[in-house]
Amino acid sequence: MYRLYDYLPSGNSYKPRLLLSLLGIEYERIDVDIMKKETRTPAFLVKNPNGRIPALELENGEYLWESNAILCFLASHGTPYMPTDSLAAAQVMQWMFFEQYSHEPFIAVARFILMHTDPSDPRRAELETKMDGGYAALDVMEQHLAGRDYFVGESMSIADIALYAYTHVADEGGFDLAAYPGVRAWLRRIADRPGHILITDA
Amino acid sequence: MYRLYDYLPSGNSYKPRLLLSLLGIEYERIDVDIMKKETRTPAFLVKNPNGRIPALELENGEYLWESNAILCFLASHGTPYMPTDSLAAAQVMQWMFFEQYSHEPFIAVARFILMHTDPSDPRRAELETKMDGGYAALDVMEQHLAGRDYFVGESMSIADIALYAYTHVADEGGFDLAAYPGVRAWLRRIADRPGHILITDA
């Protein structure tokens, strides 16, 4: 059975948790509190030398880390969430790299700052830049979703799961999705999927 | 024939250029000057709505962007640079996501700041944080390369190409690799590969 090293509020951690639920795969969930620096202990660094959750422990005892790489692995065994066509598969990767480079560092980090610092914290000064970058990412998503139900092809893939993780809680980072009707319709489509769980669901 | 929208000094752009050379694939190279904001013109945003190089134009007129997604696509057609085993393939993805999240934003951005700003520029204040993050990434790489020739398995993959792109010019970002003998040996291994080209090679 897989073992997932997880932190419930983390969108990155939620990605494999959501996919495992959609696929109906049982697994053991281990809570790792990043606020107590439990990802920086010698015991955890053996699992992920980069000191981050999520990490997936396989049945053979090996570890896989990076949320989107875990999605690739879990989706790769003949599931509907990874296209078999090589161009479509590369487009899934394109949107997952977009998520980690142009989306998460703004929307997830703004949410982290708002959730974990008080208004006098110096990190609040970063928020203006985070807002600009986050809205730029949402603009790209809104434009792409015009006339499309999902990011790649005609059905939901791990690209949608990766982008859903922090977009659906963007309000907690101070983002207003009112001007993004395509994004909001897409969020509802993912939320309505049988097997969907909430980010707070253990 | 592929058409690559490229900017010679960019490590991200160098990744597909290096892989195309290793694979002996001919392509047309189009220079796009990011310093003149040529990636933000309406004509370029049709190719990549996220306004970045590299972008690959396929023979059918479609575009693929995100450097590491382009590597996935080019490597996916039975080349030795992408493992067929699903765990090894996911480990390649793991290191490529590590590169874009924990390596490039520090090492590549430090290099960009040093190359494109003068010493009085306010962006120089970012360098201290960039140094810390960059050395943390190099520490993870050095530890992983102990007793290994390449990042995944026994042979060179696109994970190595992705990490090579900015590591081999880390000195231009102010990083000293003297304390990283494993990384330096690995850099030489990649540079000695038949078909290797320099970042400055058009």
CSV table of C-alpha atoms in Angstrom, one decimal:
chain,number,residue,atom,x,y,z
A,1,MET,CA,0.0,0.0,0.0
A,2,TYR,CA,1.2,3.5,-0.8
A,3,ARG,CA,2.1,5.8,2.1
A,4,LEU,CA,1.6,9.5,1.5
A,5,TYR,CA,3.5,12.1,3.6
A,6,ASP,CA,1.0,14.9,3.7
A,7,TYR,CA,0.1,18.2,5.2
A,8,LEU,CA,-3.6,18.9,5.0
A,9,PRO,CA,-3.6,22.6,4.2
A,10,SER,CA,-1.1,22.2,1.4
A,11,GLY,CA,-2.4,22.3,-2.1
A,12,ASN,CA,0.7,20.5,-3.3
A,13,SER,CA,-0.1,17.7,-0.9
A,14,TYR,CA,-3.8,17.8,-1.9
A,15,LYS,CA,-2.9,16.9,-5.5
A,16,PRO,CA,-1.9,13.3,-4.9
A,17,ARG,CA,-4.6,12.9,-2.3
A,18,LEU,CA,-7.3,14.0,-4.8
A,19,LEU,CA,-6.0,11.8,-7.5
A,20,LEU,CA,-5.7,8.7,-5.2
A,21,SER,CA,-9.4,9.4,-4.3
A,22,LEU,CA,-10.5,9.7,-7.9
A,23,LEU,CA,-8.7,6.5,-8.7
A,24,GLY,CA,-10.1,4.7,-5.7
A,25,ILE,CA,-6.7,3.7,-4.5
A,26,GLU,CA,-6.3,3.0,-0.7
A,27,TYR,CA,-3.2,4.4,1.0
A,28,GLU,CA,-1.8,5.3,4.4
A,29,ARG,CA,-1.7,9.0,5.2
A,30,ILE,CA,1.1,10.4,7.4
A,31,ASP,CA,0.8,13.9,8.8
A,32,VAL,CA,3.9,16.0,8.6
A,33,ASP,CA,3.6,19.5,10.1
A,34,ILE,CA,5.6,21.9,8.0
A,35,MET,CA,5.0,24.7,10.5
A,36,LYS,CA,6.9,22.6,13.1
A,37,LYS,CA,9.7,22.0,10.5
A,38,GLU,CA,9.0,18.3,10.5
A,39,THR,CA,10.1,18.2,6.8
A,40,ARG,CA,13.6,19.3,7.8
A,41,THR,CA,14.4,16.5,10.3
A,42,PRO,CA,17.1,14.0,9.4
A,43,ALA,CA,14.4,11.2,9.3
A,44,PHE,CA,12.3,13.1,6.8
A,45,LEU,CA,15.3,14.2,4.6
A,46,VAL,CA,15.9,10.5,3.9
A,47,LYS,CA,12.5,10.4,2.3
A,48,ASN,CA,12.9,13.7,0.4
A,49,PRO,CA,16.4,15.4,0.5
A,50,ASN,CA,14.7,18.6,-0.7
A,51,GLY,CA,12.7,18.7,2.6
A,52,ARG,CA,9.2,19.2,1.3
A,53,ILE,CA,5.8,17.4,1.3
A,54,PRO,CA,4.3,15.6,-0.4
A,55,ALA,CA,6.4,12.5,-0.6
A,56,LEU,CA,5.1,9.1,-1.7
A,57,GLU,CA,6.5,5.9,-0.3
A,58,LEU,CA,6.1,3.0,-2.7
A,59,GLU,CA,5.6,-0.6,-1.7
A,60,ASN,CA,9.2,-1.4,-2.5
A,61,GLY,CA,10.3,1.2,0.0
A,62,GLU,CA,11.4,3.8,-2.6
A,63,TYR,CA,10.3,7.4,-2.3
A,64,LEU,CA,9.0,9.8,-5.0
A,65,TRP,CA,8.6,13.5,-4.3
A,66,GLU,CA,7.5,16.6,-6.2
A,67,SER,CA,3.7,16.8,-6.3
A,68,ASN,CA,3.4,16.8,-10.0
A,69,ALA,CA,5.9,13.9,-10.5
A,70,ILE,CA,3.8,11.9,-8.1
A,71,LEU,CA,0.7,12.7,-10.2
A,72,CYS,CA,2.6,11.5,-13.3
A,73,PHE,CA,3.5,8.2,-11.6
A,74,LEU,CA,0.0,7.6,-10.2
A,75,ALA,CA,-1.7,8.5,-13.6
A,76,SER,CA,0.8,6.5,-15.7
A,77,HIS,CA,-0.7,3.0,-15.2
A,78,GLY,CA,-3.4,3.2,-17.8
A,79,THR,CA,-5.6,5.7,-16.1
A,80,PRO,CA,-7.8,8.3,-18.0
A,81,TYR,CA,-5.8,11.1,-16.3
A,82,MET,CA,-2.8,10.9,-18.6
A,83,PRO,CA,-3.2,11.0,-22.4
A,84,THR,CA,-1.3,8.3,-24.4
A,85,ASP,CA,-0.7,10.6,-27.4
A,86,SER,CA,2.8,12.1,-27.1
A,87,LEU,CA,1.9,15.6,-28.0
A,88,ALA,CA,-1.1,15.6,-25.6
A,89,ALA,CA,1.1,14.1,-22.9
A,90,ALA,CA,3.6,16.9,-23.4
A,91,GLN,CA,0.8,19.5,-23.2
A,92,VAL,CA,-0.1,18.0,-19.8
A,93,MET,CA,3.5,18.5,-18.8
A,94,GLN,CA,3.5,22.1,-20.2
A,95,TRP,CA,0.5,23.1,-17.9
A,96,MET,CA,2.1,21.3,-14.9
A,97,PHE,CA,5.3,23.2,-15.4
A,98,PHE,CA,3.3,26.4,-15.8
A,99,GLU,CA,1.6,25.6,-12.5
A,100,GLN,CA,4.9,25.2,-10.6
A,101,TYR,CA,6.7,28.2,-12.2
A,102,SER,CA,4.0,30.8,-13.0
A,103,HIS,CA,1.1,30.0,-10.7
A,104,GLU,CA,2.1,28.3,-7.4
A,105,PRO,CA,4.9,30.7,-6.5
A,106,PHE,CA,2.3,33.5,-6.6
A,107,ILE,CA,-1.1,32.1,-5.6
A,108,ALA,CA,0.0,29.5,-3.2
A,109,VAL,CA,2.6,31.8,-1.6
A,110,ALA,CA,0.1,34.7,-1.2
A,111,ARG,CA,-2.2,32.2,0.5
A,112,PHE,CA,0.6,30.9,2.8
A,113,ILE,CA,1.5,34.5,3.8
A,114,LEU,CA,-2.1,35.4,4.6
A,115,MET,CA,-2.7,32.2,6.5
A,116,HIS,CA,0.5,32.1,8.5
A,117,THR,CA,1.6,35.7,9.1
A,118,ASP,CA,0.0,38.6,11.0
A,119,PRO,CA,-0.6,42.0,9.3
A,120,SER,CA,2.6,43.5,10.7
A,121,ASP,CA,4.9,40.8,9.3
A,122,PRO,CA,7.5,42.0,6.8
A,123,ARG,CA,6.5,39.2,4.4
A,124,ARG,CA,3.3,41.1,3.8
A,125,ALA,CA,5.4,43.4,1.6
A,126,GLU,CA,5.6,40.5,-1.0
A,127,LEU,CA,1.9,40.4,-1.5
A,128,GLU,CA,1.7,43.1,-4.2
A,129,THR,CA,4.1,41.2,-6.4
A,130,LYS,CA,2.3,37.9,-5.6
A,131,MET,CA,-1.0,39.5,-6.7
A,132,ASP,CA,0.4,40.7,-10.0
A,133,GLY,CA,1.9,37.3,-10.8
A,134,GLY,CA,-1.2,35.4,-9.7
A,135,TYR,CA,-3.6,37.4,-11.8
A,136,ALA,CA,-1.3,37.1,-14.8
A,137,ALA,CA,-1.5,33.2,-14.4
A,138,LEU,CA,-5.3,33.4,-14.0
A,139,ASP,CA,-5.4,35.5,-17.2
A,140,VAL,CA,-3.6,32.8,-19.1
A,141,MET,CA,-5.9,30.1,-17.7
A,142,GLU,CA,-9.1,32.1,-18.5
A,143,GLN,CA,-7.9,32.7,-22.1
A,144,HIS,CA,-7.1,29.0,-22.6
A,145,LEU,CA,-10.3,27.8,-21.1
A,146,ALA,CA,-12.5,29.8,-23.6
A,147,GLY,CA,-14.4,27.1,-25.4
A,148,ARG,CA,-12.6,24.3,-23.6
A,149,ASP,CA,-13.8,22.1,-20.7
A,150,TYR,CA,-10.4,21.0,-19.6
A,151,PHE,CA,-6.8,22.1,-20.1
A,152,VAL,CA,-5.7,19.3,-22.5
A,153,GLY,CA,-8.1,17.4,-24.9
A,154,GLU,CA,-11.7,16.6,-24.1
A,155,SER,CA,-11.3,15.1,-20.6
A,156,MET,CA,-9.8,15.8,-17.2
A,157,SER,CA,-6.1,15.1,-16.8
A,158,ILE,CA,-3.5,15.6,-14.1
A,159,ALA,CA,-2.9,19.0,-15.6
A,160,ASP,CA,-6.4,20.0,-14.3
A,161,ILE,CA,-5.7,18.4,-10.9
A,162,ALA,CA,-2.3,20.3,-10.6
A,163,LEU,CA,-3.9,23.6,-11.5
A,164,TYR,CA,-7.1,23.0,-9.4
A,165,ALA,CA,-5.2,22.5,-6.2
A,166,TYR,CA,-4.4,26.2,-5.5
A,167,THR,CA,-6.9,27.8,-7.9
A,168,HIS,CA,-9.9,26.6,-6.0
A,169,VAL,CA,-8.5,28.2,-2.8
A,170,ALA,CA,-7.2,31.3,-4.5
A,171,ASP,CA,-9.6,33.4,-2.4
A,172,GLU,CA,-7.6,32.4,0.6
A,173,GLY,CA,-4.7,34.1,-1.1
A,174,GLY,CA,-6.7,37.3,-1.6
A,175,PHE,CA,-7.6,36.6,-5.2
A,176,ASP,CA,-11.1,37.5,-6.6
A,177,LEU,CA,-12.2,35.1,-9.4
A,178,ALA,CA,-15.3,37.3,-10.3
A,179,ALA,CA,-13.6,38.3,-13.6
A,180,TYR,CA,-12.8,34.7,-14.4
A,181,PRO,CA,-16.1,32.9,-15.4
A,182,GLY,CA,-14.2,30.3,-17.5
A,183,VAL,CA,-12.0,29.4,-14.5
A,184,ARG,CA,-15.0,29.3,-12.2
A,185,ALA,CA,-17.0,26.9,-14.5
A,186,TRP,CA,-13.9,24.7,-14.8
A,187,LEU,CA,-13.5,24.6,-11.0
A,188,ARG,CA,-17.1,23.4,-10.7
A,189,ARG,CA,-16.5,20.7,-13.3
A,190,ILE,CA,-13.6,19.3,-11.3
A,191,ALA,CA,-15.5,19.6,-8.0
A,192,ASP,CA,-18.5,17.7,-9.5
A,193,ARG,CA,-16.3,14.7,-10.5
A,194,PRO,CA,-17.3,11.5,-8.7
A,195,GLY,CA,-14.6,10.7,-6.1
A,196,HIS,CA,-13.7,14.4,-5.6
A,197,ILE,CA,-12.7,15.2,-2.0
A,198,LEU,CA,-12.1,18.5,-0.3
A,199,ILE,CA,-8.6,19.8,0.5
A,200,THR,CA,-9.6,19.4,4.2
A,201,ASP,CA,-10.5,15.8,3.8
A,202,ALA,CA,-8.0,13.4,5.3
B,1,MET,CA,10.9,20.8,-39.6
B,2,TYR,CA,10.6,22.0,-36.1
B,3,ARG,CA,11.0,25.8,-35.4
B,4,LEU,CA,12.5,26.8,-32.1
B,5,TYR,CA,11.8,30.3,-30.7
B,6,ASP,CA,15.0,30.8,-28.8
B,7,TYR,CA,17.2,33.4,-26.9
B,8,LEU,CA,20.8,32.3,-26.9
B,9,PRO,CA,21.8,33.3,-23.4
B,10,SER,CA,18.8,31.6,-21.8
B,11,GLY,CA,19.5,28.2,-20.1
B,12,ASN,CA,15.8,27.3,-20.6
B,13,SER,CA,16.2,27.9,-24.3
B,14,TYR,CA,19.4,26.0,-24.4
B,15,LYS,CA,17.7,22.8,-23.0
B,16,PRO,CA,15.8,22.0,-26.3
B,17,ARG,CA,18.7,23.3,-28.4
B,18,LEU,CA,21.1,20.8,-26.7
B,19,LEU,CA,18.7,17.9,-26.9
B,20,LEU,CA,18.0,18.6,-30.6
B,21,SER,CA,21.7,18.6,-31.2
B,22,LEU,CA,22.2,15.3,-29.2
B,23,LEU,CA,19.4,13.7,-31.2
B,24,GLY,CA,20.8,15.1,-34.6
B,25,ILE,CA,17.4,16.7,-35.4
B,26,GLU,CA,17.5,19.6,-37.8
B,27,TYR,CA,15.4,22.6,-37.0
B,28,GLU,CA,15.0,26.3,-37.7
B,29,ARG,CA,16.0,28.7,-35.0
B,30,ILE,CA,14.3,32.0,-34.5
B,31,ASP,CA,15.9,34.6,-32.3
B,32,VAL,CA,13.5,36.3,-29.8
B,33,ASP,CA,15.2,39.1,-27.8
B,34,ILE,CA,13.6,39.0,-24.3
B,35,MET,CA,15.5,42.2,-23.3
B,36,LYS,CA,13.5,44.0,-26.1
B,37,LYS,CA,10.3,42.4,-24.7
B,38,GLU,CA,9.8,40.5,-28.0
B,39,THR,CA,8.1,37.7,-26.0
B,40,ARG,CA,5.3,40.1,-25.0
B,41,THR,CA,4.2,41.2,-28.5
B,42,PRO,CA,0.7,40.1,-29.7
B,43,ALA,CA,2.4,38.0,-32.4
B,44,PHE,CA,4.5,36.1,-29.9
B,45,LEU,CA,1.6,35.6,-27.3
B,46,VAL,CA,-0.2,33.6,-30.0
B,47,LYS,CA,2.7,31.1,-29.8
B,48,ASN,CA,3.0,31.2,-26.0
B,49,PRO,CA,0.2,33.0,-24.1
B,50,ASN,CA,2.6,33.0,-21.0
B,51,GLY,CA,5.0,35.2,-23.0
B,52,ARG,CA,8.3,33.2,-22.5
B,53,ILE,CA,10.9,31.5,-24.6
B,54,PRO,CA,11.5,28.7,-25.5
B,55,ALA,CA,8.5,27.8,-27.7
B,56,LEU,CA,8.6,24.9,-30.2
B,57,GLU,CA,6.5,25.2,-33.4
B,58,LEU,CA,5.6,21.7,-34.7
B,59,GLU,CA,5.1,20.8,-38.3
B,60,ASN,CA,1.3,20.8,-37.9
B,61,GLY,CA,1.5,24.5,-36.8
B,62,GLU,CA,0.8,23.8,-33.1
B,63,TYR,CA,3.0,25.3,-30.4
B,64,LEU,CA,4.5,23.7,-27.3
B,65,TRP,CA,6.1,25.8,-24.5
B,66,GLU,CA,7.8,25.3,-21.1
B,67,SER,CA,11.3,24.1,-21.7
B,68,ASN,CA,11.0,20.9,-19.7
B,69,ALA,CA,7.7,20.0,-21.5
B,70,ILE,CA,9.5,20.4,-24.8
B,71,LEU,CA,12.2,18.1,-23.6
B,72,CYS,CA,9.6,15.5,-22.7
B,73,PHE,CA,8.0,15.7,-26.1
B,74,LEU,CA,11.3,15.5,-28.0
B,75,ALA,CA,12.6,12.7,-25.9
B,76,SER,CA,9.3,10.7,-26.0
B,77,HIS,CA,9.7,9.1,-29.4
B,78,GLY,CA,11.9,6.1,-28.5
B,79,THR,CA,15.0,8.1,-27.6
B,80,PRO,CA,17.5,7.0,-24.9
B,81,TYR,CA,16.8,10.2,-22.9
B,82,MET,CA,13.5,9.2,-21.5
B,83,PRO,CA,13.2,5.9,-19.5
B,84,THR,CA,10.3,3.6,-20.4
B,85,ASP,CA,9.9,2.2,-16.8
B,86,SER,CA,7.1,4.3,-15.1
B,87,LEU,CA,8.9,4.8,-11.8
B,88,ALA,CA,12.1,5.9,-13.6
B,89,ALA,CA,10.1,8.2,-15.9
B,90,ALA,CA,8.5,9.7,-12.8
B,91,GLN,CA,11.9,10.2,-11.2
B,92,VAL,CA,12.9,12.1,-14.3
B,93,MET,CA,9.9,14.3,-13.8
B,94,GLN,CA,10.7,14.7,-10.1
B,95,TRP,CA,14.2,16.2,-11.0
B,96,MET,CA,12.8,18.4,-13.7
B,97,PHE,CA,10.2,19.8,-11.3
B,98,PHE,CA,12.9,20.2,-8.7
B,99,GLU,CA,14.9,22.2,-11.4
B,100,GLN,CA,12.1,24.6,-12.1
B,101,TYR,CA,11.0,25.2,-8.5
B,102,SER,CA,14.1,24.8,-6.4
B,103,HIS,CA,17.0,25.5,-8.7
B,104,GLU,CA,16.2,27.8,-11.7
B,105,PRO,CA,14.4,30.5,-9.6
B,106,PHE,CA,17.7,30.9,-7.6
B,107,ILE,CA,20.6,30.1,-9.9
B,108,ALA,CA,19.2,31.3,-13.2
B,109,VAL,CA,17.7,34.5,-11.6
B,110,ALA,CA,21.0,35.3,-9.8
B,111,ARG,CA,22.8,35.0,-13.2
B,112,PHE,CA,20.1,37.1,-14.9
B,113,ILE,CA,20.5,39.9,-12.2
B,114,LEU,CA,24.3,39.8,-12.5
B,115,MET,CA,24.3,39.8,-16.3
B,116,HIS,CA,21.6,42.5,-16.8
B,117,THR,CA,21.7,45.0,-13.9
B,118,ASP,CA,24.5,47.3,-12.7
B,119,PRO,CA,25.7,47.2,-9.1
B,120,SER,CA,23.4,50.0,-8.0
B,121,ASP,CA,20.3,48.3,-9.2
B,122,PRO,CA,17.7,47.6,-6.4
B,123,ARG,CA,17.4,44.0,-7.7
B,124,ARG,CA,20.9,43.3,-6.4
B,125,ALA,CA,19.2,43.1,-3.0
B,126,GLU,CA,17.7,39.8,-4.0
B,127,LEU,CA,21.1,38.2,-4.5
B,128,GLU,CA,21.6,37.1,-0.9
B,129,THR,CA,18.3,35.0,-0.9
B,130,LYS,CA,19.2,33.7,-4.4
B,131,MET,CA,22.6,32.5,-3.2
B,132,ASP,CA,21.1,30.7,-0.2
B,133,GLY,CA,18.5,28.9,-2.4
B,134,GLY,CA,20.9,28.1,-5.1
B,135,TYR,CA,23.5,26.5,-2.8
B,136,ALA,CA,20.6,24.5,-1.1
B,137,ALA,CA,19.8,23.1,-4.6
B,138,LEU,CA,23.4,22.3,-5.3
B,139,ASP,CA,23.7,20.5,-1.9
B,140,VAL,CA,20.8,18.3,-2.9
B,141,MET,CA,22.4,17.6,-6.3
B,142,GLU,CA,25.8,16.8,-4.8
B,143,GLN,CA,24.3,14.4,-2.2
B,144,HIS,CA,22.3,12.6,-4.9
B,145,LEU,CA,25.2,12.3,-7.3
B,146,ALA,CA,27.4,10.5,-4.7
B,147,GLY,CA,28.1,7.2,-6.4
B,148,ARG,CA,25.9,8.0,-9.4
B,149,ASP,CA,26.9,9.1,-12.9
B,150,TYR,CA,23.5,10.5,-13.8
B,151,PHE,CA,20.3,11.7,-12.0
B,152,VAL,CA,18.1,8.7,-12.9
B,153,GLY,CA,19.3,5.2,-13.7
B,154,GLU,CA,22.6,4.4,-15.4
B,155,SER,CA,22.4,6.8,-18.4
B,156,MET,CA,21.8,10.4,-19.3
B,157,SER,CA,18.2,11.5,-19.4
B,158,ILE,CA,16.3,14.8,-19.9
B,159,ALA,CA,16.6,15.3,-16.2
B,160,ASP,CA,20.3,15.7,-16.6
B,161,ILE,CA,19.8,18.1,-19.5
B,162,ALA,CA,17.3,20.2,-17.5
B,163,LEU,CA,19.7,20.5,-14.5
B,164,TYR,CA,22.8,21.0,-16.7
B,165,ALA,CA,21.4,24.1,-18.4
B,166,TYR,CA,21.9,26.5,-15.6
B,167,THR,CA,24.3,24.5,-13.4
B,168,HIS,CA,27.1,24.7,-16.0
B,169,VAL,CA,26.9,28.5,-16.0
B,170,ALA,CA,26.3,28.8,-12.2
B,171,ASP,CA,29.5,30.8,-12.0
B,172,GLU,CA,27.9,33.5,-14.0
B,173,GLY,CA,25.4,33.8,-11.2
B,174,GLY,CA,28.2,34.1,-8.6
B,175,PHE,CA,28.2,30.5,-7.5
B,176,ASP,CA,31.4,28.7,-6.7
B,177,LEU,CA,31.3,24.9,-7.4
B,178,ALA,CA,34.7,24.2,-5.7
B,179,ALA,CA,32.9,22.4,-2.9
B,180,TYR,CA,30.8,20.3,-5.3
B,181,PRO,CA,33.1,17.7,-6.9
B,182,GLY,CA,30.3,15.3,-7.7
B,183,VAL,CA,28.4,18.1,-9.6
B,184,ARG,CA,31.6,19.1,-11.4
B,185,ALA,CA,32.3,15.5,-12.5
B,186,TRP,CA,28.7,15.2,-13.7
B,187,LEU,CA,29.0,18.4,-15.7
B,188,ARG,CA,32.1,17.1,-17.5
B,189,ARG,CA,30.3,13.9,-18.3
B,190,ILE,CA,27.5,15.8,-20.0
B,191,ALA,CA,30.0,18.1,-21.8
B,192,ASP,CA,31.9,15.1,-23.2
B,193,ARG,CA,28.7,13.6,-24.7
B,194,PRO,CA,29.0,13.3,-28.5
B,195,GLY,CA,26.7,16.0,-30.0
B,196,HIS,CA,27.1,18.4,-27.1
B,197,ILE,CA,26.9,22.0,-28.0
B,198,LEU,CA,27.8,25.2,-26.0
B,199,ILE,CA,25.0,27.5,-24.7
B,200,THR,CA,26.4,30.1,-27.1
B,201,ASP,CA,26.2,27.8,-30.1
B,202,ALA,CA,23.4,28.8,-32.5
